[in-house]
Amino acid sequence: MPNSVIAVNRFGLGGRPDDRLPGDPERWLLDQFARYDPVSAPIAAAPRHRDVMRYFGESTGEFLVESERIREINLAARDGEAMPAMDDRRAEMRRAMLRQGRDFHEAHIAARVASALTSTTPFIERLVHFWANHFAVSIDKRETLGYAGLLEFDAIRPHVLGRFEDMLLAVEQHPAMLLYLDQTTSIGPASEFGARLGNRPRRTLGLNENLAREVLELHTLGVDGGYDQTDVTEFARALTGWTVNGLMRQRYITRFLSPDAAPGSFAFAPELHEPGVRRIMGQSYDQADAAQARAVLRDLARHPSTARHLATKLARHFAGDEPPPALIDRLASAYRSIDGDLSAVYRALIASPEAWVEQPVKFKTPWEWQVSASRALGQDALPDTNVTRLFTQLGQPVWESGSPAGYDDLAGPWAVPDALVRRVERAGAMVRAAADGRDPRQLAEALFADRLSTATAQTIAQAESNGQGLALLLVSPEFQRR
Amino acid sequence: MIDRRRFLSHSIAGGATLAFAPQLAWARAETDRKLVVIVQRGAADGLATVIPAGDPQFASQRRIFAEEADAALPLDGMFRLHPALERLKTFYDGGEALFAHAVASPYRERSHFDGQNVLETGGAEPFELRDGWLNRLLTLLPGRDSRALALAVTVPLILRGDNRVGNYAPSVLPDANEDLLMRVGRLYDADPELHALWNAAMDTEARAGETAARRSNPASLGALAARLMTGADGARIVTIDTDGWDTHANQTGRLRRELTGLNAMIGALRDGLGDEWRDTLVVVATEFGRTVAPNGTGGTDHGTGSAAMLLGGTVVGGRVHADWPGLATAQLYEGRDLRPTLSMDALVAGAVAAHFGIEPQRAARVLFPDTNARPIEGLVRA
């Protein structure tokens, strides 16, 4: 039975003090589709794709010039004993890029937070976070530092209400994903360049299957989706030649790229592409260039295994860690009936009673908890000077899951003792910083209405101060789950 | 190639008896055995840690690092230990430290990210497995022995997986006041899940006590680990991350600092464990080694073979275990790295199996399912 508290907390990101609980919960969710803004104000104000890529493009260019200079000095002084490689400038350049990458990363996290806190379309905002985790990149791979947030802003936000196929193509051609999963340096063994290497093979050069494997296993079909190692290798061959302009330091790749192309833009290098017809999941692909892997991605997006994989993950996100099979079937068939239209899937979800069960179905992740706590206190941004570190301390650094599988959407990693203590410490600090005399009893009533338990209401009422009452509200059972 | 290698198994007591390790009964019962896994993130330079000073090519290949051997602590005719590891040297002298050399995981490229993934998952290649080998180990251990804890804000991959594990780290968030903690406890009384988590958390906080308040210097981290492990309900398996090992520049000073920290951490762990050190195995491992030759900035770059350590009361120690590949350029891996001759998986599977009394092949299949590791026997007392 649709309920407004469930709509706000399970589907949305939690209430704000001046919100009124929606009268018609389903309508409230559906109305957000038309109002959603892919470029919300905080994201418009963050370092944009063009600026980030211009910086890294220029820095990489300078780095390559310096590398060339050192190479020539080394060639000139080739007597084996001398150690002429004066690498200090390159090391300093690397450090500068790392520093700037961290600054971009921090600014992007702050923008993501502000967008979530101020959003009036919190259901769609939640779906953006869901898909960003589905297509996870992680900055513990340094190559993605400074770009990771852009994947969400550029490739996910614009497509969150559109067709999955369009999101998939945007993600797989985004520099953050191409760099994260090593696609940028994958070389077809029989390609023009690969054939030349054939005579004097070098250890690290050759076909790289990372992106192909993760697309099949994580992004589309799912681990039991019916593909095998041959499909992975064939798909990896189809993907060869896909790379990125202006951001790479490997001379053996950059020489095939146009020096004038916009940094960070998708590149196709025919010299690296494995020629020939590819056969993947029973289909043949005879396209000659970048169109080959695009055609594979389009077919993968339409595959029934993909429908089922995505339906299972969405069902798990809204109906609990063990999602009901009937709900998965319904979402998968909605996906297939309108050709991967994600809005149709969300509509089917909203219309499903399994997503509206009375008891909370999910333990909040640290991200969800912090966002809902800040919204409850009426914050528009996090006042913290270091938001990157804050989420690390809470146990879930943003865009840093350490794995292309993203964070688990299960209680297991989050419902742990140490995490609970951290939430209490954080709640204590938040109310100290934001003590504005708000009455915690009224706030609890406004947020949870008749869903507020007697135990929580009493504990809050007996608190020694307003601040302590607010902290108790933020860590109450009602607040830890959705 | 193989005939040019010298097999080295130096032992203070003489290593010959190892081939005749007794057959053991593999019935599992709960034990008091404890395991600590310390991951050196960033690729620690094994050649500067366990220094092959006796290799004829040592001085010419290590160049600016060669003089480090002068102050190092002699282990045997071939190897010396970095001078900052003086506590570990006393373990070695007492037969409680085994250093393994020219070790590598199955990973043969040079990305930290992928290398740590292989080291932690126990897969044959990056991202092949989704959970960590230390988590899979828990399925082989009976009830009490499977209590595992990561000393980290988030559980690192090595301990992630289907088996429930805990984590604890000194927090840099401001402490909540006592009164708030007490009220939160009452608030959770009626909620079975939160009640259980909260009790566990308060129990850990109480054990960590003052140690946690002193924040994370290596010695206090070691003491904290010991505190969380001692007694009948202490954790049996703990993993600790260390970083700062990626010494591309100015290696000598940075490595001395990191090794001093490691030495202090393990020393404090040993002191804190007291008699329970007898039942403890500490494994120290890194994702890969570093280049044999220094680079142009006083450091070393990503390499292949490195060193690993087995420490503790159950170790059959006092020796360096290595099938030494040699440092001459022709003997190096791809002309630049220490050639790996010892499988990290075989080392870990053998040590952990003996430590917990698990049948070695079974341990290898569960921990390293795709790498065909043949567990090395005789590293640890059953």
PDB file of N, CA and C in Angstrom, chain A residues 4-88:
ATOM      1  N   SER A   4       3.192   7.669   2.126  1.00  0.00           N
ATOM      2  CA  SER A   4       4.026   8.826   1.825  1.00  0.00           C
ATOM      3  C   SER A   4       5.387   8.769   2.527  1.00  0.00           C
ATOM      4  N   VAL A   5       5.442   8.192   3.749  1.00  0.00           N
ATOM      5  CA  VAL A   5       6.738   8.091   4.438  1.00  0.00           C
ATOM      6  C   VAL A   5       7.667   7.153   3.665  1.00  0.00           C
ATOM      7  N   ILE A   6       7.104   6.066   3.135  1.00  0.00           N
ATOM      8  CA  ILE A   6       7.907   5.136   2.334  1.00  0.00           C
ATOM      9  C   ILE A   6       8.382   5.817   1.044  1.00  0.00           C
ATOM     10  N   ALA A   7       7.491   6.570   0.409  1.00  0.00           N
ATOM     11  CA  ALA A   7       7.880   7.255  -0.833  1.00  0.00           C
ATOM     12  C   ALA A   7       9.070   8.167  -0.591  1.00  0.00           C
ATOM     13  N   VAL A   8       9.024   8.924   0.496  1.00  0.00           N
ATOM     14  CA  VAL A   8      10.079   9.911   0.763  1.00  0.00           C
ATOM     15  C   VAL A   8      11.392   9.234   1.173  1.00  0.00           C
ATOM     16  N   ASN A   9      11.288   8.163   1.959  1.00  0.00           N
ATOM     17  CA  ASN A   9      12.507   7.567   2.507  1.00  0.00           C
ATOM     18  C   ASN A   9      13.080   6.437   1.668  1.00  0.00           C
ATOM     19  N   ARG A  10      12.209   5.550   1.165  1.00  0.00           N
ATOM     20  CA  ARG A  10      12.727   4.407   0.410  1.00  0.00           C
ATOM     21  C   ARG A  10      13.009   4.792  -1.035  1.00  0.00           C
ATOM     22  N   PHE A  11      12.107   5.555  -1.640  1.00  0.00           N
ATOM     23  CA  PHE A  11      12.280   5.959  -3.043  1.00  0.00           C
ATOM     24  C   PHE A  11      13.058   7.271  -3.149  1.00  0.00           C
ATOM     25  N   GLY A  12      12.837   8.159  -2.210  1.00  0.00           N
ATOM     26  CA  GLY A  12      13.538   9.439  -2.241  1.00  0.00           C
ATOM     27  C   GLY A  12      14.807   9.378  -1.405  1.00  0.00           C
ATOM     28  N   LEU A  13      15.284  10.535  -0.969  1.00  0.00           N
ATOM     29  CA  LEU A  13      16.542  10.592  -0.219  1.00  0.00           C
ATOM     30  C   LEU A  13      16.310  11.058   1.213  1.00  0.00           C
ATOM     31  N   GLY A  14      15.023  11.016   1.645  1.00  0.00           N
ATOM     32  CA  GLY A  14      14.690  11.477   2.991  1.00  0.00           C
ATOM     33  C   GLY A  14      14.134  12.893   2.943  1.00  0.00           C
ATOM     34  N   GLY A  15      13.315  13.211   3.962  1.00  0.00           N
ATOM     35  CA  GLY A  15      12.620  14.495   3.941  1.00  0.00           C
ATOM     36  C   GLY A  15      13.481  15.644   4.437  1.00  0.00           C
ATOM     37  N   ARG A  16      13.072  16.852   4.054  1.00  0.00           N
ATOM     38  CA  ARG A  16      13.662  18.073   4.602  1.00  0.00           C
ATOM     39  C   ARG A  16      12.637  18.693   5.558  1.00  0.00           C
ATOM     40  N   PRO A  17      13.097  19.490   6.528  1.00  0.00           N
ATOM     41  CA  PRO A  17      12.179  19.949   7.574  1.00  0.00           C
ATOM     42  C   PRO A  17      10.988  20.740   7.038  1.00  0.00           C
ATOM     43  N   ASP A  18      11.177  21.476   5.948  1.00  0.00           N
ATOM     44  CA  ASP A  18      10.060  22.282   5.462  1.00  0.00           C
ATOM     45  C   ASP A  18       9.219  21.568   4.400  1.00  0.00           C
ATOM     46  N   ASP A  19       9.590  20.326   4.046  1.00  0.00           N
ATOM     47  CA  ASP A  19       8.737  19.544   3.136  1.00  0.00           C
ATOM     48  C   ASP A  19       7.476  19.112   3.868  1.00  0.00           C
ATOM     49  N   ARG A  20       6.373  19.017   3.107  1.00  0.00           N
ATOM     50  CA  ARG A  20       5.224  18.326   3.676  1.00  0.00           C
ATOM     51  C   ARG A  20       5.180  16.932   3.052  1.00  0.00           C
ATOM     52  N   LEU A  21       4.751  15.941   3.824  1.00  0.00           N
ATOM     53  CA  LEU A  21       4.648  14.599   3.266  1.00  0.00           C
ATOM     54  C   LEU A  21       3.660  14.626   2.105  1.00  0.00           C
ATOM     55  N   PRO A  22       3.991  13.997   0.985  1.00  0.00           N
ATOM     56  CA  PRO A  22       3.120  14.071  -0.189  1.00  0.00           C
ATOM     57  C   PRO A  22       1.764  13.406   0.064  1.00  0.00           C
ATOM     58  N   GLY A  23       0.708  14.004  -0.473  1.00  0.00           N
ATOM     59  CA  GLY A  23      -0.627  13.440  -0.306  1.00  0.00           C
ATOM     60  C   GLY A  23      -0.811  12.173  -1.120  1.00  0.00           C
ATOM     61  N   ASP A  24      -0.302  12.200  -2.359  1.00  0.00           N
ATOM     62  CA  ASP A  24      -0.431  11.039  -3.234  1.00  0.00           C
ATOM     63  C   ASP A  24       0.985  10.528  -3.565  1.00  0.00           C
ATOM     64  N   PRO A  25       1.440   9.529  -2.839  1.00  0.00           N
ATOM     65  CA  PRO A  25       2.839   9.098  -2.963  1.00  0.00           C
ATOM     66  C   PRO A  25       3.229   8.696  -4.385  1.00  0.00           C
ATOM     67  N   GLU A  26       2.363   7.953  -5.089  1.00  0.00           N
ATOM     68  CA  GLU A  26       2.712   7.514  -6.445  1.00  0.00           C
ATOM     69  C   GLU A  26       2.817   8.702  -7.394  1.00  0.00           C
ATOM     70  N   ARG A  27       1.850   9.606  -7.299  1.00  0.00           N
ATOM     71  CA  ARG A  27       1.851  10.808  -8.125  1.00  0.00           C
ATOM     72  C   ARG A  27       3.133  11.616  -7.865  1.00  0.00           C
ATOM     73  N   TRP A  28       3.483  11.710  -6.579  1.00  0.00           N
ATOM     74  CA  TRP A  28       4.677  12.482  -6.179  1.00  0.00           C
ATOM     75  C   TRP A  28       5.930  11.930  -6.881  1.00  0.00           C
ATOM     76  N   LEU A  29       6.024  10.612  -6.970  1.00  0.00           N
ATOM     77  CA  LEU A  29       7.179  10.003  -7.637  1.00  0.00           C
ATOM     78  C   LEU A  29       7.116  10.224  -9.147  1.00  0.00           C
ATOM     79  N   LEU A  30       5.947   9.991  -9.730  1.00  0.00           N
ATOM     80  CA  LEU A  30       5.819  10.093 -11.193  1.00  0.00           C
ATOM     81  C   LEU A  30       6.024  11.531 -11.678  1.00  0.00           C
ATOM     82  N   ASP A  31       5.577  12.503 -10.874  1.00  0.00           N
ATOM     83  CA  ASP A  31       5.739  13.906 -11.263  1.00  0.00           C
ATOM     84  C   ASP A  31       7.211  14.310 -11.370  1.00  0.00           C
ATOM     85  N   GLN A  32       8.067  13.590 -10.692  1.00  0.00           N
ATOM     86  CA  GLN A  32       9.486  13.963 -10.716  1.00  0.00           C
ATOM     87  C   GLN A  32      10.115  13.732 -12.095  1.00  0.00           C
ATOM     88  N   PHE A  33       9.539  12.824 -12.877  1.00  0.00           N
ATOM     89  CA  PHE A  33      10.119  12.526 -14.196  1.00  0.00           C
ATOM     90  C   PHE A  33      10.207  13.791 -15.053  1.00  0.00           C
ATOM     91  N   ALA A  34       9.143  14.592 -15.022  1.00  0.00           N
ATOM     92  CA  ALA A  34       9.104  15.778 -15.872  1.00  0.00           C
ATOM     93  C   ALA A  34       9.936  16.923 -15.300  1.00  0.00           C
ATOM     94  N   ARG A  35      10.085  16.943 -13.980  1.00  0.00           N
ATOM     95  CA  ARG A  35      10.788  18.069 -13.356  1.00  0.00           C
ATOM     96  C   ARG A  35      12.291  17.877 -13.238  1.00  0.00           C
ATOM     97  N   TYR A  36      12.752  16.643 -13.420  1.00  0.00           N
ATOM     98  CA  TYR A  36      14.172  16.332 -13.198  1.00  0.00           C
ATOM     99  C   TYR A  36      15.082  17.164 -14.102  1.00  0.00           C
ATOM    100  N   ASP A  37      16.166  17.677 -13.509  1.00  0.00           N
ATOM    101  CA  ASP A  37      17.131  18.474 -14.272  1.00  0.00           C
ATOM    102  C   ASP A  37      18.478  17.747 -14.300  1.00  0.00           C
ATOM    103  N   PRO A  38      18.901  17.266 -15.478  1.00  0.00           N
ATOM    104  CA  PRO A  38      20.185  16.540 -15.542  1.00  0.00           C
ATOM    105  C   PRO A  38      21.357  17.408 -15.099  1.00  0.00           C
ATOM    106  N   VAL A  39      21.248  18.714 -15.358  1.00  0.00           N
ATOM    107  CA  VAL A  39      22.332  19.611 -14.928  1.00  0.00           C
ATOM    108  C   VAL A  39      21.789  20.488 -13.804  1.00  0.00           C
ATOM    109  N   SER A  40      21.713  19.926 -12.614  1.00  0.00           N
ATOM    110  CA  SER A  40      21.220  20.696 -11.476  1.00  0.00           C
ATOM    111  C   SER A  40      22.197  21.827 -11.177  1.00  0.00           C
ATOM    112  N   ALA A  41      21.727  22.828 -10.428  1.00  0.00           N
ATOM    113  CA  ALA A  41      22.572  24.006 -10.200  1.00  0.00           C
ATOM    114  C   ALA A  41      23.940  23.661  -9.603  1.00  0.00           C
ATOM    115  N   PRO A  42      24.010  22.793  -8.566  1.00  0.00           N
ATOM    116  CA  PRO A  42      25.348  22.501  -8.020  1.00  0.00           C
ATOM    117  C   PRO A  42      26.259  21.820  -9.039  1.00  0.00           C
ATOM    118  N   ILE A  43      25.685  21.016  -9.914  1.00  0.00           N
ATOM    119  CA  ILE A  43      26.521  20.332 -10.894  1.00  0.00           C
ATOM    120  C   ILE A  43      26.955  21.289 -11.994  1.00  0.00           C
ATOM    121  N   ALA A  44      26.072  22.241 -12.323  1.00  0.00           N
ATOM    122  CA  ALA A  44      26.453  23.263 -13.310  1.00  0.00           C
ATOM    123  C   ALA A  44      27.615  24.100 -12.800  1.00  0.00           C
ATOM    124  N   ALA A  45      27.694  24.248 -11.465  1.00  0.00           N
ATOM    125  CA  ALA A  45      28.740  25.105 -10.894  1.00  0.00           C
ATOM    126  C   ALA A  45      30.055  24.360 -10.655  1.00  0.00           C
ATOM    127  N   ALA A  46      30.039  23.038 -10.782  1.00  0.00           N
ATOM    128  CA  ALA A  46      31.255  22.241 -10.525  1.00  0.00           C
ATOM    129  C   ALA A  46      32.164  22.274 -11.749  1.00  0.00           C
ATOM    130  N   PRO A  47      33.446  21.892 -11.587  1.00  0.00           N
ATOM    131  CA  PRO A  47      34.346  21.844 -12.752  1.00  0.00           C
ATOM    132  C   PRO A  47      33.742  20.930 -13.822  1.00  0.00           C
ATOM    133  N   ARG A  48      33.538  21.482 -15.017  1.00  0.00           N
ATOM    134  CA  ARG A  48      32.841  20.749 -16.066  1.00  0.00           C
ATOM    135  C   ARG A  48      33.818  19.949 -16.901  1.00  0.00           C
ATOM    136  N   HIS A  49      33.254  19.045 -17.687  1.00  0.00           N
ATOM    137  CA  HIS A  49      34.039  18.181 -18.559  1.00  0.00           C
ATOM    138  C   HIS A  49      35.105  18.965 -19.340  1.00  0.00           C
ATOM    139  N   ARG A  50      34.663  20.044 -19.984  1.00  0.00           N
ATOM    140  CA  ARG A  50      35.569  20.780 -20.857  1.00  0.00           C
ATOM    141  C   ARG A  50      36.773  21.329 -20.085  1.00  0.00           C
ATOM    142  N   ASP A  51      36.509  21.874 -18.892  1.00  0.00           N
ATOM    143  CA  ASP A  51      37.603  22.495 -18.126  1.00  0.00           C
ATOM    144  C   ASP A  51      38.567  21.445 -17.581  1.00  0.00           C
ATOM    145  N   VAL A  52      37.995  20.355 -17.062  1.00  0.00           N
ATOM    146  CA  VAL A  52      38.832  19.293 -16.512  1.00  0.00           C
ATOM    147  C   VAL A  52      39.717  18.715 -17.616  1.00  0.00           C
ATOM    148  N   MET A  53      39.103  18.448 -18.771  1.00  0.00           N
ATOM    149  CA  MET A  53      39.845  17.815 -19.850  1.00  0.00           C
ATOM    150  C   MET A  53      40.880  18.773 -20.447  1.00  0.00           C
ATOM    151  N   ARG A  54      40.545  20.054 -20.466  1.00  0.00           N
ATOM    152  CA  ARG A  54      41.530  21.004 -20.985  1.00  0.00           C
ATOM    153  C   ARG A  54      42.768  20.987 -20.081  1.00  0.00           C
ATOM    154  N   TYR A  55      42.537  21.011 -18.765  1.00  0.00           N
ATOM    155  CA  TYR A  55      43.685  20.980 -17.858  1.00  0.00           C
ATOM    156  C   TYR A  55      44.524  19.721 -18.077  1.00  0.00           C
ATOM    157  N   PHE A  56      43.867  18.559 -18.052  1.00  0.00           N
ATOM    158  CA  PHE A  56      44.648  17.323 -18.164  1.00  0.00           C
ATOM    159  C   PHE A  56      45.264  17.170 -19.552  1.00  0.00           C
ATOM    160  N   GLY A  57      44.573  17.666 -20.571  1.00  0.00           N
ATOM    161  CA  GLY A  57      45.132  17.617 -21.917  1.00  0.00           C
ATOM    162  C   GLY A  57      46.420  18.420 -22.000  1.00  0.00           C
ATOM    163  N   GLU A  58      46.386  19.641 -21.471  1.00  0.00           N
ATOM    164  CA  GLU A  58      47.584  20.482 -21.522  1.00  0.00           C
ATOM    165  C   GLU A  58      48.715  19.901 -20.685  1.00  0.00           C
ATOM    166  N   SER A  59      48.384  19.428 -19.474  1.00  0.00           N
ATOM    167  CA  SER A  59      49.434  18.876 -18.602  1.00  0.00           C
ATOM    168  C   SER A  59      50.055  17.641 -19.224  1.00  0.00           C
ATOM    169  N   THR A  60      49.206  16.794 -19.818  1.00  0.00           N
ATOM    170  CA  THR A  60      49.740  15.589 -20.434  1.00  0.00           C
ATOM    171  C   THR A  60      50.643  15.941 -21.606  1.00  0.00           C
ATOM    172  N   GLY A  61      50.234  16.967 -22.375  1.00  0.00           N
ATOM    173  CA  GLY A  61      51.061  17.407 -23.488  1.00  0.00           C
ATOM    174  C   GLY A  61      52.442  17.851 -23.015  1.00  0.00           C
ATOM    175  N   GLU A  62      52.472  18.638 -21.949  1.00  0.00           N
ATOM    176  CA  GLU A  62      53.761  19.109 -21.411  1.00  0.00           C
ATOM    177  C   GLU A  62      54.583  17.924 -20.904  1.00  0.00           C
ATOM    178  N   PHE A  63      53.896  16.974 -20.287  1.00  0.00           N
ATOM    179  CA  PHE A  63      54.585  15.796 -19.764  1.00  0.00           C
ATOM    180  C   PHE A  63      55.242  15.019 -20.904  1.00  0.00           C
ATOM    181  N   LEU A  64      54.517  14.887 -22.012  1.00  0.00           N
ATOM    182  CA  LEU A  64      55.059  14.128 -23.143  1.00  0.00           C
ATOM    183  C   LEU A  64      56.273  14.834 -23.748  1.00  0.00           C
ATOM    184  N   VAL A  65      56.213  16.172 -23.807  1.00  0.00           N
ATOM    185  CA  VAL A  65      57.354  16.927 -24.334  1.00  0.00           C
ATOM    186  C   VAL A  65      58.578  16.698 -23.451  1.00  0.00           C
ATOM    187  N   GLU A  66      58.363  16.770 -22.133  1.00  0.00           N
ATOM    188  CA  GLU A  66      59.464  16.564 -21.189  1.00  0.00           C
ATOM    189  C   GLU A  66      60.021  15.137 -21.299  1.00  0.00           C
ATOM    190  N   SER A  67      59.132  14.171 -21.463  1.00  0.00           N
ATOM    191  CA  SER A  67      59.564  12.781 -21.600  1.00  0.00           C
ATOM    192  C   SER A  67      60.449  12.613 -22.833  1.00  0.00           C
ATOM    193  N   GLU A  68      60.029  13.261 -23.898  1.00  0.00           N
ATOM    194  CA  GLU A  68      60.789  13.178 -25.151  1.00  0.00           C
ATOM    195  C   GLU A  68      62.185  13.776 -24.956  1.00  0.00           C
ATOM    196  N   ARG A  69      62.235  14.895 -24.221  1.00  0.00           N
ATOM    197  CA  ARG A  69      63.515  15.556 -23.963  1.00  0.00           C
ATOM    198  C   ARG A  69      64.433  14.611 -23.185  1.00  0.00           C
ATOM    199  N   ILE A  70      63.888  13.982 -22.145  1.00  0.00           N
ATOM    200  CA  ILE A  70      64.698  13.080 -21.322  1.00  0.00           C
ATOM    201  C   ILE A  70      65.156  11.876 -22.142  1.00  0.00           C
ATOM    202  N   ARG A  71      64.274  11.416 -23.011  1.00  0.00           N
ATOM    203  CA  ARG A  71      64.613  10.256 -23.826  1.00  0.00           C
ATOM    204  C   ARG A  71      65.813  10.577 -24.725  1.00  0.00           C
ATOM    205  N   GLU A  72      65.775  11.772 -25.276  1.00  0.00           N
ATOM    206  CA  GLU A  72      66.879  12.146 -26.162  1.00  0.00           C
ATOM    207  C   GLU A  72      68.183  12.284 -25.398  1.00  0.00           C
ATOM    208  N   ILE A  73      68.123  12.862 -24.196  1.00  0.00           N
ATOM    209  CA  ILE A  73      69.337  12.969 -23.377  1.00  0.00           C
ATOM    210  C   ILE A  73      69.874  11.579 -23.071  1.00  0.00           C
ATOM    211  N   ASN A  74      68.968  10.668 -22.715  1.00  0.00           N
ATOM    212  CA  ASN A  74      69.387   9.311 -22.379  1.00  0.00           C
ATOM    213  C   ASN A  74      70.023   8.607 -23.569  1.00  0.00           C
ATOM    214  N   LEU A  75      69.438   8.824 -24.746  1.00  0.00           N
ATOM    215  CA  LEU A  75      69.985   8.197 -25.946  1.00  0.00           C
ATOM    216  C   LEU A  75      71.397   8.707 -26.211  1.00  0.00           C
ATOM    217  N   ALA A  76      71.574  10.027 -25.990  1.00  0.00           N
ATOM    218  CA  ALA A  76      72.865  10.639 -26.255  1.00  0.00           C
ATOM    219  C   ALA A  76      73.935  10.136 -25.290  1.00  0.00           C
ATOM    220  N   ALA A  77      73.537   9.852 -24.060  1.00  0.00           N
ATOM    221  CA  ALA A  77      74.517   9.457 -23.029  1.00  0.00           C
ATOM    222  C   ALA A  77      74.477   7.960 -22.785  1.00  0.00           C
ATOM    223  N   ARG A  78      74.545   7.180 -23.834  1.00  0.00           N
ATOM    224  CA  ARG A  78      74.254   5.760 -23.679  1.00  0.00           C
ATOM    225  C   ARG A  78      75.520   4.945 -23.421  1.00  0.00           C
ATOM    226  N   ASP A  79      76.167   5.176 -22.291  1.00  0.00           N
ATOM    227  CA  ASP A  79      77.326   4.328 -22.026  1.00  0.00           C
ATOM    228  C   ASP A  79      77.053   3.390 -20.862  1.00  0.00           C
ATOM    229  N   GLY A  80      75.812   3.309 -20.430  1.00  0.00           N
ATOM    230  CA  GLY A  80      75.441   2.293 -19.432  1.00  0.00           C
ATOM    231  C   GLY A  80      75.699   2.701 -18.011  1.00  0.00           C
ATOM    232  N   GLU A  81      76.827   3.320 -17.726  1.00  0.00           N
ATOM    233  CA  GLU A  81      77.162   3.633 -16.336  1.00  0.00           C
ATOM    234  C   GLU A  81      76.552   4.962 -15.892  1.00  0.00           C
ATOM    235  N   ALA A  82      76.554   5.907 -16.785  1.00  0.00           N
ATOM    236  CA  ALA A  82      76.032   7.233 -16.424  1.00  0.00           C
ATOM    237  C   ALA A  82      74.538   7.134 -16.123  1.00  0.00           C
ATOM    238  N   MET A  83      74.054   7.945 -15.209  1.00  0.00           N
ATOM    239  CA  MET A  83      72.632   7.941 -14.864  1.00  0.00           C
ATOM    240  C   MET A  83      72.048   9.310 -15.186  1.00  0.00           C
ATOM    241  N   PRO A  84      71.820   9.577 -16.451  1.00  0.00           N
ATOM    242  CA  PRO A  84      71.494  10.938 -16.825  1.00  0.00           C
ATOM    243  C   PRO A  84      70.021  11.304 -16.674  1.00  0.00           C
ATOM    244  N   ALA A  85      69.130  10.330 -16.380  1.00  0.00           N
ATOM    245  CA  ALA A  85      67.705  10.625 -16.433  1.00  0.00           C
ATOM    246  C   ALA A  85      67.299  11.589 -15.327  1.00  0.00           C
ATOM    247  N   MET A  86      67.271  12.872 -15.659  1.00  0.00           N
ATOM    248  CA  MET A  86      66.885  13.872 -14.670  1.00  0.00           C
ATOM    249  C   MET A  86      65.368  13.933 -14.635  1.00  0.00           C
ATOM    250  N   ASP A  87      64.806  13.216 -13.682  1.00  0.00           N
ATOM    251  CA  ASP A  87      63.379  12.973 -13.708  1.00  0.00           C
ATOM    252  C   ASP A  87      62.597  13.909 -12.791  1.00  0.00           C
ATOM    253  N   ASP A  88      63.309  14.833 -12.152  1.00  0.00           N
ATOM    254  CA  ASP A  88      62.631  15.655 -11.152  1.00  0.00           C
ATOM    255  C   ASP A  88      61.449  16.416 -11.723  1.00  0.00           C
TER     256      ASP A  88
END
